mmCIF file with all atom_site columns, N, CA and C in Angstrom:
data_model
loop_
_atom_site.group_PDB
_atom_site.id
_atom_site.type_symbol
_atom_site.label_atom_id
_atom_site.label_alt_id
_atom_site.label_comp_id
_atom_site.label_asym_id
_atom_site.label_entity_id
_atom_site.label_seq_id
_atom_site.pdbx_PDB_ins_code
_atom_site.Cartn_x
_atom_site.Cartn_y
_atom_site.Cartn_z
_atom_site.occupancy
_atom_site.B_iso_or_equiv
_atom_site.pdbx_formal_charge
_atom_site.auth_seq_id
_atom_site.auth_comp_id
_atom_site.auth_asym_id
_atom_site.auth_atom_id
_atom_site.pdbx_PDB_model_num
ATOM 1   N N  . UNK A 1 1  ? -54.973 -29.017 -55.854 1.00 91.00 ? 24 UNK A N  1
ATOM 2   C CA . UNK A 1 1  ? -54.291 -29.110 -54.595 1.00 91.00 ? 24 UNK A CA 1
ATOM 3   C C  . UNK A 1 1  ? -55.290 -29.292 -53.465 1.00 91.00 ? 24 UNK A C  1
ATOM 4   N N  . UNK A 1 2  ? -56.428 -28.653 -53.603 1.00 91.00 ? 25 UNK A N  1
ATOM 5   C CA . UNK A 1 2  ? -57.442 -28.759 -52.548 1.00 91.00 ? 25 UNK A CA 1
ATOM 6   C C  . UNK A 1 2  ? -57.877 -30.212 -52.353 1.00 91.00 ? 25 UNK A C  1
ATOM 7   N N  . UNK A 1 3  ? -58.060 -30.949 -53.445 1.00 90.00 ? 26 UNK A N  1
ATOM 8   C CA . UNK A 1 3  ? -58.435 -32.361 -53.337 1.00 90.00 ? 26 UNK A CA 1
ATOM 9   C C  . UNK A 1 3  ? -57.302 -33.194 -52.740 1.00 90.00 ? 26 UNK A C  1
ATOM 10  N N  . UNK A 1 4  ? -56.066 -32.832 -53.030 1.00 91.00 ? 27 UNK A N  1
ATOM 11  C CA . UNK A 1 4  ? -54.924 -33.539 -52.442 1.00 91.00 ? 27 UNK A CA 1
ATOM 12  C C  . UNK A 1 4  ? -54.947 -33.399 -50.920 1.00 91.00 ? 27 UNK A C  1
ATOM 13  N N  . UNK A 1 5  ? -55.337 -32.215 -50.436 1.00 92.00 ? 28 UNK A N  1
ATOM 14  C CA . UNK A 1 5  ? -55.339 -31.935 -48.997 1.00 92.00 ? 28 UNK A CA 1
ATOM 15  C C  . UNK A 1 5  ? -56.583 -32.503 -48.310 1.00 92.00 ? 28 UNK A C  1
ATOM 16  N N  . UNK A 1 6  ? -57.742 -32.357 -48.943 1.00 92.00 ? 29 UNK A N  1
ATOM 17  C CA . UNK A 1 6  ? -59.004 -32.668 -48.273 1.00 92.00 ? 29 UNK A CA 1
ATOM 18  C C  . UNK A 1 6  ? -59.538 -34.071 -48.501 1.00 92.00 ? 29 UNK A C  1
ATOM 19  N N  . UNK A 1 7  ? -59.004 -34.807 -49.483 1.00 93.00 ? 30 UNK A N  1
ATOM 20  C CA . UNK A 1 7  ? -59.517 -36.146 -49.766 1.00 93.00 ? 30 UNK A CA 1
ATOM 21  C C  . UNK A 1 7  ? -58.355 -37.120 -49.985 1.00 93.00 ? 30 UNK A C  1
ATOM 22  N N  . UNK A 1 8  ? -58.706 -38.387 -50.094 1.00 95.00 ? 31 UNK A N  1
ATOM 23  C CA . UNK A 1 8  ? -57.711 -39.401 -50.465 1.00 95.00 ? 31 UNK A CA 1
ATOM 24  C C  . UNK A 1 8  ? -58.027 -39.951 -51.857 1.00 95.00 ? 31 UNK A C  1
ATOM 25  N N  . UNK A 1 9  ? -58.750 -39.164 -52.653 1.00 95.00 ? 32 UNK A N  1
ATOM 26  C CA . UNK A 1 9  ? -59.139 -39.570 -54.007 1.00 95.00 ? 32 UNK A CA 1
ATOM 27  C C  . UNK A 1 9  ? -57.923 -39.944 -54.863 1.00 95.00 ? 32 UNK A C  1
ATOM 28  N N  . UNK A 1 10 ? -56.798 -39.265 -54.643 1.00 95.00 ? 33 UNK A N  1
ATOM 29  C CA . UNK A 1 10 ? -55.576 -39.526 -55.415 1.00 95.00 ? 33 UNK A CA 1
ATOM 30  C C  . UNK A 1 10 ? -54.524 -40.245 -54.579 1.00 95.00 ? 33 UNK A C  1
ATOM 31  N N  . UNK A 1 11 ? -54.896 -40.706 -53.406 1.00 95.00 ? 34 UNK A N  1
ATOM 32  C CA . UNK A 1 11 ? -53.977 -41.326 -52.458 1.00 95.00 ? 34 UNK A CA 1
ATOM 33  C C  . UNK A 1 11 ? -53.750 -40.371 -51.296 1.00 95.00 ? 34 UNK A C  1
ATOM 34  N N  . UNK A 1 12 ? -52.864 -40.720 -50.411 1.00 95.00 ? 35 UNK A N  1
ATOM 35  C CA . UNK A 1 12 ? -52.505 -39.830 -49.309 1.00 95.00 ? 35 UNK A CA 1
ATOM 36  C C  . UNK A 1 12 ? -51.270 -39.049 -49.747 1.00 95.00 ? 35 UNK A C  1
ATOM 37  N N  . UNK A 1 13 ? -51.504 -37.826 -50.195 1.00 95.00 ? 36 UNK A N  1
ATOM 38  C CA . UNK A 1 13 ? -50.443 -36.996 -50.765 1.00 95.00 ? 36 UNK A CA 1
ATOM 39  C C  . UNK A 1 13 ? -49.804 -36.185 -49.637 1.00 95.00 ? 36 UNK A C  1
ATOM 40  N N  . UNK A 1 14 ? -48.494 -36.345 -49.458 1.00 95.00 ? 37 UNK A N  1
ATOM 41  C CA . UNK A 1 14 ? -47.809 -35.607 -48.397 1.00 95.00 ? 37 UNK A CA 1
ATOM 42  C C  . UNK A 1 14 ? -46.942 -34.469 -48.946 1.00 95.00 ? 37 UNK A C  1
ATOM 43  N N  . UNK A 1 15 ? -46.588 -34.539 -50.223 1.00 96.00 ? 38 UNK A N  1
ATOM 44  C CA . UNK A 1 15 ? -45.761 -33.494 -50.838 1.00 96.00 ? 38 UNK A CA 1
ATOM 45  C C  . UNK A 1 15 ? -46.011 -33.498 -52.332 1.00 96.00 ? 38 UNK A C  1
ATOM 46  N N  . UNK A 1 16 ? -46.148 -32.321 -52.893 1.00 96.00 ? 39 UNK A N  1
ATOM 47  C CA . UNK A 1 16 ? -46.324 -32.201 -54.334 1.00 96.00 ? 39 UNK A CA 1
ATOM 48  C C  . UNK A 1 16 ? -45.802 -30.840 -54.765 1.00 96.00 ? 39 UNK A C  1
ATOM 49  N N  . UNK A 1 17 ? -45.188 -30.801 -55.945 1.00 95.00 ? 40 UNK A N  1
ATOM 50  C CA . UNK A 1 17 ? -44.732 -29.525 -56.487 1.00 95.00 ? 40 UNK A CA 1
ATOM 51  C C  . UNK A 1 17 ? -44.580 -29.664 -57.989 1.00 95.00 ? 40 UNK A C  1
ATOM 52  N N  . UNK A 1 18 ? -44.585 -28.534 -58.661 1.00 92.00 ? 41 UNK A N  1
ATOM 53  C CA . UNK A 1 18 ? -44.371 -28.573 -60.090 1.00 92.00 ? 41 UNK A CA 1
ATOM 54  C C  . UNK A 1 18 ? -44.872 -27.336 -60.794 1.00 92.00 ? 41 UNK A C  1
ATOM 55  N N  . UNK A 1 19 ? -44.900 -27.446 -62.109 1.00 91.00 ? 42 UNK A N  1
ATOM 56  C CA . UNK A 1 19 ? -45.435 -26.382 -62.952 1.00 91.00 ? 42 UNK A CA 1
ATOM 57  C C  . UNK A 1 19 ? -46.174 -27.036 -64.110 1.00 91.00 ? 42 UNK A C  1
ATOM 58  N N  . UNK A 1 20 ? -47.364 -26.523 -64.365 1.00 88.00 ? 43 UNK A N  1
ATOM 59  C CA . UNK A 1 20 ? -48.212 -27.083 -65.419 1.00 88.00 ? 43 UNK A CA 1
ATOM 60  C C  . UNK A 1 20 ? -48.859 -25.943 -66.201 1.00 88.00 ? 43 UNK A C  1
ATOM 61  N N  . UNK A 1 21 ? -49.144 -26.183 -67.486 1.00 87.00 ? 44 UNK A N  1
ATOM 62  C CA . UNK A 1 21 ? -49.815 -25.138 -68.268 1.00 87.00 ? 44 UNK A CA 1
ATOM 63  C C  . UNK A 1 21 ? -51.277 -25.019 -67.858 1.00 87.00 ? 44 UNK A C  1
ATOM 64  N N  . UNK A 1 22 ? -51.768 -23.805 -67.842 1.00 87.00 ? 45 UNK A N  1
ATOM 65  C CA . UNK A 1 22 ? -53.169 -23.537 -67.565 1.00 87.00 ? 45 UNK A CA 1
ATOM 66  C C  . UNK A 1 22 ? -53.948 -23.510 -68.875 1.00 87.00 ? 45 UNK A C  1
ATOM 67  N N  . UNK A 1 23 ? -55.246 -23.566 -68.793 1.00 87.00 ? 46 UNK A N  1
ATOM 68  C CA . UNK A 1 23 ? -56.069 -23.544 -70.005 1.00 87.00 ? 46 UNK A CA 1
ATOM 69  C C  . UNK A 1 23 ? -56.028 -22.200 -70.724 1.00 87.00 ? 46 UNK A C  1
ATOM 70  N N  . UNK A 1 24 ? -55.600 -21.130 -70.014 1.00 90.00 ? 47 UNK A N  1
ATOM 71  C CA . UNK A 1 24 ? -55.548 -19.808 -70.656 1.00 90.00 ? 47 UNK A CA 1
ATOM 72  C C  . UNK A 1 24 ? -54.172 -19.462 -71.229 1.00 90.00 ? 47 UNK A C  1
ATOM 73  N N  . UNK A 1 25 ? -53.263 -20.448 -71.248 1.00 87.00 ? 48 UNK A N  1
ATOM 74  C CA . UNK A 1 25 ? -51.948 -20.236 -71.831 1.00 87.00 ? 48 UNK A CA 1
ATOM 75  C C  . UNK A 1 25 ? -50.874 -19.813 -70.842 1.00 87.00 ? 48 UNK A C  1
ATOM 76  N N  . UNK A 1 26 ? -51.244 -19.468 -69.616 1.00 89.00 ? 49 UNK A N  1
ATOM 77  C CA . UNK A 1 26 ? -50.253 -19.144 -68.598 1.00 89.00 ? 49 UNK A CA 1
ATOM 78  C C  . UNK A 1 26 ? -49.765 -20.437 -67.945 1.00 89.00 ? 49 UNK A C  1
ATOM 79  N N  . UNK A 1 27 ? -48.818 -20.320 -67.028 1.00 92.00 ? 50 UNK A N  1
ATOM 80  C CA . UNK A 1 27 ? -48.306 -21.487 -66.311 1.00 92.00 ? 50 UNK A CA 1
ATOM 81  C C  . UNK A 1 27 ? -48.578 -21.333 -64.829 1.00 92.00 ? 50 UNK A C  1
ATOM 82  N N  . UNK A 1 28 ? -48.936 -22.440 -64.196 1.00 93.00 ? 51 UNK A N  1
ATOM 83  C CA . UNK A 1 28 ? -49.221 -22.448 -62.768 1.00 93.00 ? 51 UNK A CA 1
ATOM 84  C C  . UNK A 1 28 ? -48.125 -23.233 -62.053 1.00 93.00 ? 51 UNK A C  1
ATOM 85  N N  . UNK A 1 29 ? -47.484 -22.578 -61.105 1.00 94.00 ? 52 UNK A N  1
ATOM 86  C CA . UNK A 1 29 ? -46.521 -23.239 -60.227 1.00 94.00 ? 52 UNK A CA 1
ATOM 87  C C  . UNK A 1 29 ? -47.270 -23.600 -58.953 1.00 94.00 ? 52 UNK A C  1
ATOM 88  N N  . UNK A 1 30 ? -46.992 -24.784 -58.410 1.00 95.00 ? 53 UNK A N  1
ATOM 89  C CA . UNK A 1 30 ? -47.671 -25.179 -57.182 1.00 95.00 ? 53 UNK A CA 1
ATOM 90  C C  . UNK A 1 30 ? -46.715 -25.893 -56.246 1.00 95.00 ? 53 UNK A C  1
ATOM 91  N N  . UNK A 1 31 ? -46.984 -25.735 -54.959 1.00 96.00 ? 54 UNK A N  1
ATOM 92  C CA . UNK A 1 31 ? -46.244 -26.411 -53.898 1.00 96.00 ? 54 UNK A CA 1
ATOM 93  C C  . UNK A 1 31 ? -47.249 -26.841 -52.843 1.00 96.00 ? 54 UNK A C  1
ATOM 94  N N  . UNK A 1 32 ? -47.135 -28.074 -52.387 1.00 96.00 ? 55 UNK A N  1
ATOM 95  C CA . UNK A 1 32 ? -47.968 -28.586 -51.313 1.00 96.00 ? 55 UNK A CA 1
ATOM 96  C C  . UNK A 1 32 ? -47.071 -29.320 -50.329 1.00 96.00 ? 55 UNK A C  1
ATOM 97  N N  . UNK A 1 33 ? -47.171 -28.950 -49.057 1.00 95.00 ? 56 UNK A N  1
ATOM 98  C CA . UNK A 1 33 ? -46.433 -29.636 -48.007 1.00 95.00 ? 56 UNK A CA 1
ATOM 99  C C  . UNK A 1 33 ? -47.180 -29.421 -46.690 1.00 95.00 ? 56 UNK A C  1
ATOM 100 N N  . UNK A 1 34 ? -47.194 -30.440 -45.859 1.00 87.00 ? 57 UNK A N  1
ATOM 101 C CA . UNK A 1 34 ? -47.841 -30.375 -44.545 1.00 87.00 ? 57 UNK A CA 1
ATOM 102 C C  . UNK A 1 34 ? -49.288 -29.894 -44.615 1.00 87.00 ? 57 UNK A C  1
ATOM 103 N N  . UNK A 1 35 ? -50.019 -30.315 -45.644 1.00 89.00 ? 58 UNK A N  1
ATOM 104 C CA . UNK A 1 35 ? -51.432 -29.973 -45.751 1.00 89.00 ? 58 UNK A CA 1
ATOM 105 C C  . UNK A 1 35 ? -51.723 -28.555 -46.191 1.00 89.00 ? 58 UNK A C  1
ATOM 106 N N  . UNK A 1 36 ? -50.699 -27.801 -46.571 1.00 94.00 ? 59 UNK A N  1
ATOM 107 C CA . UNK A 1 36 ? -50.895 -26.439 -47.058 1.00 94.00 ? 59 UNK A CA 1
ATOM 108 C C  . UNK A 1 36 ? -50.309 -26.323 -48.452 1.00 94.00 ? 59 UNK A C  1
ATOM 109 N N  . UNK A 1 37 ? -50.956 -25.504 -49.280 1.00 95.00 ? 60 UNK A N  1
ATOM 110 C CA . UNK A 1 37 ? -50.472 -25.375 -50.650 1.00 95.00 ? 60 UNK A CA 1
ATOM 111 C C  . UNK A 1 37 ? -50.457 -23.926 -51.091 1.00 95.00 ? 60 UNK A C  1
ATOM 112 N N  . UNK A 1 38 ? -49.657 -23.689 -52.118 1.00 96.00 ? 61 UNK A N  1
ATOM 113 C CA . UNK A 1 38 ? -49.535 -22.373 -52.718 1.00 96.00 ? 61 UNK A CA 1
ATOM 114 C C  . UNK A 1 38 ? -49.591 -22.527 -54.230 1.00 96.00 ? 61 UNK A C  1
ATOM 115 N N  . UNK A 1 39 ? -50.350 -21.666 -54.875 1.00 95.00 ? 62 UNK A N  1
ATOM 116 C CA . UNK A 1 39 ? -50.426 -21.603 -56.333 1.00 95.00 ? 62 UNK A CA 1
ATOM 117 C C  . UNK A 1 39 ? -49.957 -20.223 -56.763 1.00 95.00 ? 62 UNK A C  1
ATOM 118 N N  . UNK A 1 40 ? -49.164 -20.176 -57.828 1.00 95.00 ? 63 UNK A N  1
ATOM 119 C CA . UNK A 1 40 ? -48.731 -18.889 -58.338 1.00 95.00 ? 63 UNK A CA 1
ATOM 120 C C  . UNK A 1 40 ? -48.512 -18.987 -59.844 1.00 95.00 ? 63 UNK A C  1
ATOM 121 N N  . UNK A 1 41 ? -48.594 -17.868 -60.495 1.00 94.00 ? 64 UNK A N  1
ATOM 122 C CA . UNK A 1 41 ? -48.397 -17.819 -61.940 1.00 94.00 ? 64 UNK A CA 1
ATOM 123 C C  . UNK A 1 41 ? -46.925 -17.542 -62.234 1.00 94.00 ? 64 UNK A C  1
ATOM 124 N N  . UNK A 1 42 ? -46.425 -18.135 -63.296 1.00 89.00 ? 65 UNK A N  1
ATOM 125 C CA . UNK A 1 42 ? -45.033 -17.918 -63.649 1.00 89.00 ? 65 UNK A CA 1
ATOM 126 C C  . UNK A 1 42 ? -44.766 -18.272 -65.091 1.00 89.00 ? 65 UNK A C  1
ATOM 127 N N  . UNK A 1 43 ? -43.527 -18.089 -65.479 1.00 85.00 ? 66 UNK A N  1
ATOM 128 C CA . UNK A 1 43 ? -43.083 -18.433 -66.820 1.00 85.00 ? 66 UNK A CA 1
ATOM 129 C C  . UNK A 1 43 ? -42.437 -19.815 -66.794 1.00 85.00 ? 66 UNK A C  1
ATOM 130 N N  . UNK A 1 44 ? -42.655 -20.624 -67.824 1.00 80.00 ? 67 UNK A N  1
ATOM 131 C CA . UNK A 1 44 ? -42.052 -21.957 -67.830 1.00 80.00 ? 67 UNK A CA 1
ATOM 132 C C  . UNK A 1 44 ? -40.563 -21.912 -68.139 1.00 80.00 ? 67 UNK A C  1
ATOM 133 N N  . UNK A 1 45 ? -39.794 -22.760 -67.472 1.00 74.00 ? 68 UNK A N  1
ATOM 134 C CA . UNK A 1 45 ? -38.416 -22.926 -67.891 1.00 74.00 ? 68 UNK A CA 1
ATOM 135 C C  . UNK A 1 45 ? -38.199 -24.356 -68.376 1.00 74.00 ? 68 UNK A C  1
ATOM 136 N N  . UNK A 1 46 ? -39.251 -25.129 -68.410 1.00 72.00 ? 69 UNK A N  1
ATOM 137 C CA . UNK A 1 46 ? -39.304 -26.473 -68.987 1.00 72.00 ? 69 UNK A CA 1
ATOM 138 C C  . UNK A 1 46 ? -40.657 -26.593 -69.676 1.00 72.00 ? 69 UNK A C  1
ATOM 139 N N  . UNK A 1 47 ? -40.949 -27.748 -70.214 1.00 76.00 ? 70 UNK A N  1
ATOM 140 C CA . UNK A 1 47 ? -42.261 -27.956 -70.805 1.00 76.00 ? 70 UNK A CA 1
ATOM 141 C C  . UNK A 1 47 ? -43.292 -28.301 -69.743 1.00 76.00 ? 70 UNK A C  1
ATOM 142 N N  . UNK A 1 48 ? -42.867 -28.413 -68.513 1.00 78.00 ? 71 UNK A N  1
ATOM 143 C CA . UNK A 1 48 ? -43.728 -28.748 -67.389 1.00 78.00 ? 71 UNK A CA 1
ATOM 144 C C  . UNK A 1 48 ? -43.078 -29.837 -66.573 1.00 78.00 ? 71 UNK A C  1
ATOM 145 N N  . UNK A 1 49 ? -43.384 -29.850 -65.293 1.00 86.00 ? 72 UNK A N  1
ATOM 146 C CA . UNK A 1 49 ? -42.883 -30.922 -64.444 1.00 86.00 ? 72 UNK A CA 1
ATOM 147 C C  . UNK A 1 49 ? -43.829 -31.093 -63.277 1.00 86.00 ? 72 UNK A C  1
ATOM 148 N N  . UNK A 1 50 ? -43.762 -32.272 -62.679 1.00 91.00 ? 73 UNK A N  1
ATOM 149 C CA . UNK A 1 50 ? -44.711 -32.619 -61.647 1.00 91.00 ? 73 UNK A CA 1
ATOM 150 C C  . UNK A 1 50 ? -44.088 -33.668 -60.744 1.00 91.00 ? 73 UNK A C  1
ATOM 151 N N  . UNK A 1 51 ? -44.172 -33.446 -59.429 1.00 94.00 ? 74 UNK A N  1
ATOM 152 C CA . UNK A 1 51 ? -43.692 -34.411 -58.453 1.00 94.00 ? 74 UNK A CA 1
ATOM 153 C C  . UNK A 1 51 ? -44.804 -34.605 -57.427 1.00 94.00 ? 74 UNK A C  1
ATOM 154 N N  . UNK A 1 52 ? -45.164 -35.860 -57.172 1.00 95.00 ? 75 UNK A N  1
ATOM 155 C CA . UNK A 1 52 ? -46.175 -36.178 -56.171 1.00 95.00 ? 75 UNK A CA 1
ATOM 156 C C  . UNK A 1 52 ? -45.617 -37.293 -55.293 1.00 95.00 ? 75 UNK A C  1
ATOM 157 N N  . UNK A 1 53 ? -45.580 -37.054 -53.995 1.00 96.00 ? 76 UNK A N  1
ATOM 158 C CA . UNK A 1 53 ? -45.062 -38.030 -53.049 1.00 96.00 ? 76 UNK A CA 1
ATOM 159 C C  . UNK A 1 53 ? -46.163 -38.357 -52.047 1.00 96.00 ? 76 UNK A C  1
ATOM 160 N N  . UNK A 1 54 ? -46.364 -39.649 -51.802 1.00 96.00 ? 77 UNK A N  1
ATOM 161 C CA . UNK A 1 54 ? -47.378 -40.055 -50.842 1.00 96.00 ? 77 UNK A CA 1
ATOM 162 C C  . UNK A 1 54 ? -47.487 -41.562 -50.781 1.00 96.00 ? 77 UNK A C  1
ATOM 163 N N  . UNK A 1 55 ? -48.559 -42.033 -50.175 1.00 96.00 ? 78 UNK A N  1
ATOM 164 C CA . UNK A 1 55 ? -48.825 -43.464 -50.101 1.00 96.00 ? 78 UNK A CA 1
ATOM 165 C C  . UNK A 1 55 ? -50.117 -43.768 -50.842 1.00 96.00 ? 78 UNK A C  1
ATOM 166 N N  . UNK A 1 56 ? -50.180 -44.963 -51.398 1.00 97.00 ? 79 UNK A N  1
ATOM 167 C CA . UNK A 1 56 ? -51.349 -45.401 -52.165 1.00 97.00 ? 79 UNK A CA 1
ATOM 168 C C  . UNK A 1 56 ? -51.722 -44.397 -53.256 1.00 97.00 ? 79 UNK A C  1
ATOM 169 N N  . UNK A 1 57 ? -50.710 -43.825 -53.909 1.00 96.00 ? 80 UNK A N  1
ATOM 170 C CA . UNK A 1 57 ? -50.925 -42.813 -54.943 1.00 96.00 ? 80 UNK A CA 1
ATOM 171 C C  . UNK A 1 57 ? -51.604 -43.461 -56.153 1.00 96.00 ? 80 UNK A C  1
ATOM 172 N N  . UNK A 1 58 ? -52.687 -42.855 -56.593 1.00 95.00 ? 81 UNK A N  1
ATOM 173 C CA . UNK A 1 58 ? -53.457 -43.327 -57.742 1.00 95.00 ? 81 UNK A CA 1
ATOM 174 C C  . UNK A 1 58 ? -52.866 -42.718 -59.016 1.00 95.00 ? 81 UNK A C  1
ATOM 175 N N  . UNK A 1 59 ? -51.840 -43.366 -59.552 1.00 94.00 ? 82 UNK A N  1
ATOM 176 C CA . UNK A 1 59 ? -51.107 -42.810 -60.694 1.00 94.00 ? 82 UNK A CA 1
ATOM 177 C C  . UNK A 1 59 ? -51.998 -42.569 -61.909 1.00 94.00 ? 82 UNK A C  1
ATOM 178 N N  . UNK A 1 60 ? -52.887 -43.504 -62.224 1.00 94.00 ? 83 UNK A N  1
ATOM 179 C CA . UNK A 1 60 ? -53.764 -43.329 -63.386 1.00 94.00 ? 83 UNK A CA 1
ATOM 180 C C  . UNK A 1 60 ? -54.644 -42.088 -63.232 1.00 94.00 ? 83 UNK A C  1
ATOM 181 N N  . UNK A 1 61 ? -55.153 -41.860 -62.031 1.00 94.00 ? 84 UNK A N  1
ATOM 182 C CA . UNK A 1 61 ? -55.984 -40.681 -61.793 1.00 94.00 ? 84 UNK A CA 1
ATOM 183 C C  . UNK A 1 61 ? -55.172 -39.395 -61.908 1.00 94.00 ? 84 UNK A C  1
ATOM 184 N N  . UNK A 1 62 ? -53.918 -39.445 -61.450 1.00 93.00 ? 85 UNK A N  1
ATOM 185 C CA . UNK A 1 62 ? -53.051 -38.261 -61.569 1.00 93.00 ? 85 UNK A CA 1
ATOM 186 C C  . UNK A 1 62 ? -52.766 -37.949 -63.029 1.00 93.00 ? 85 UNK A C  1
ATOM 187 N N  . UNK A 1 63 ? -52.483 -38.966 -63.816 1.00 90.00 ? 86 UNK A N  1
ATOM 188 C CA . UNK A 1 63 ? -52.228 -38.757 -65.236 1.00 90.00 ? 86 UNK A CA 1
ATOM 189 C C  . UNK A 1 63 ? -53.423 -38.115 -65.911 1.00 90.00 ? 86 UNK A C  1
ATOM 190 N N  . UNK A 1 64 ? -54.622 -38.570 -65.562 1.00 91.00 ? 87 UNK A N  1
ATOM 191 C CA . UNK A 1 64 ? -55.845 -37.998 -66.119 1.00 91.00 ? 87 UNK A CA 1
ATOM 192 C C  . UNK A 1 64 ? -56.041 -36.553 -65.636 1.00 91.00 ? 87 UNK A C  1
ATOM 193 N N  . UNK A 1 65 ? -55.859 -36.325 -64.343 1.00 89.00 ? 88 UNK A N  1
ATOM 194 C CA . UNK A 1 65 ? -56.032 -35.002 -63.759 1.00 89.00 ? 88 UNK A CA 1
ATOM 195 C C  . UNK A 1 65 ? -55.151 -33.956 -64.439 1.00 89.00 ? 88 UNK A C  1
ATOM 196 N N  . UNK A 1 66 ? -53.890 -34.307 -64.668 1.00 86.00 ? 89 UNK A N  1
ATOM 197 C CA . UNK A 1 66 ? -52.940 -33.370 -65.249 1.00 86.00 ? 89 UNK A CA 1
ATOM 198 C C  . UNK A 1 66 ? -52.866 -33.447 -66.771 1.00 86.00 ? 89 UNK A C  1
ATOM 199 N N  . UNK A 1 67 ? -53.709 -34.281 -67.396 1.00 83.00 ? 90 UNK A N  1
ATOM 200 C CA . UNK A 1 67 ? -53.750 -34.365 -68.846 1.00 83.00 ? 90 UNK A CA 1
ATOM 201 C C  . UNK A 1 67 ? -52.506 -34.933 -69.470 1.00 83.00 ? 90 UNK A C  1
ATOM 202 N N  . UNK A 1 68 ? -51.884 -35.902 -68.778 1.00 81.00 ? 91 UNK A N  1
ATOM 203 C CA . UNK A 1 68 ? -50.666 -36.541 -69.283 1.00 81.00 ? 91 UNK A CA 1
ATOM 204 C C  . UNK A 1 68 ? -51.060 -37.833 -69.977 1.00 81.00 ? 91 UNK A C  1
ATOM 205 N N  . UNK A 1 69 ? -50.656 -37.962 -71.217 1.00 71.00 ? 92 UNK A N  1
ATOM 206 C CA . UNK A 1 69 ? -51.023 -39.179 -71.985 1.00 71.00 ? 92 UNK A CA 1
ATOM 207 C C  . UNK A 1 69 ? -49.954 -40.215 -71.915 1.00 71.00 ? 92 UNK A C  1
#
């Protein structure tokens, strides 16, 4: 989330939210809006989901970042 806010490496991200598995087996929920983000731990109710809204979004880089094949 920090890179989404501080750089345009993945495009100009204006909104992002979702839940993804962490490397330690827990799940991370995240929300980003208006340049501020929140991360929290939680239980999955899906296998994971991800929404990224912005301009010039680098989809290939996002897929790599989140480990989506």
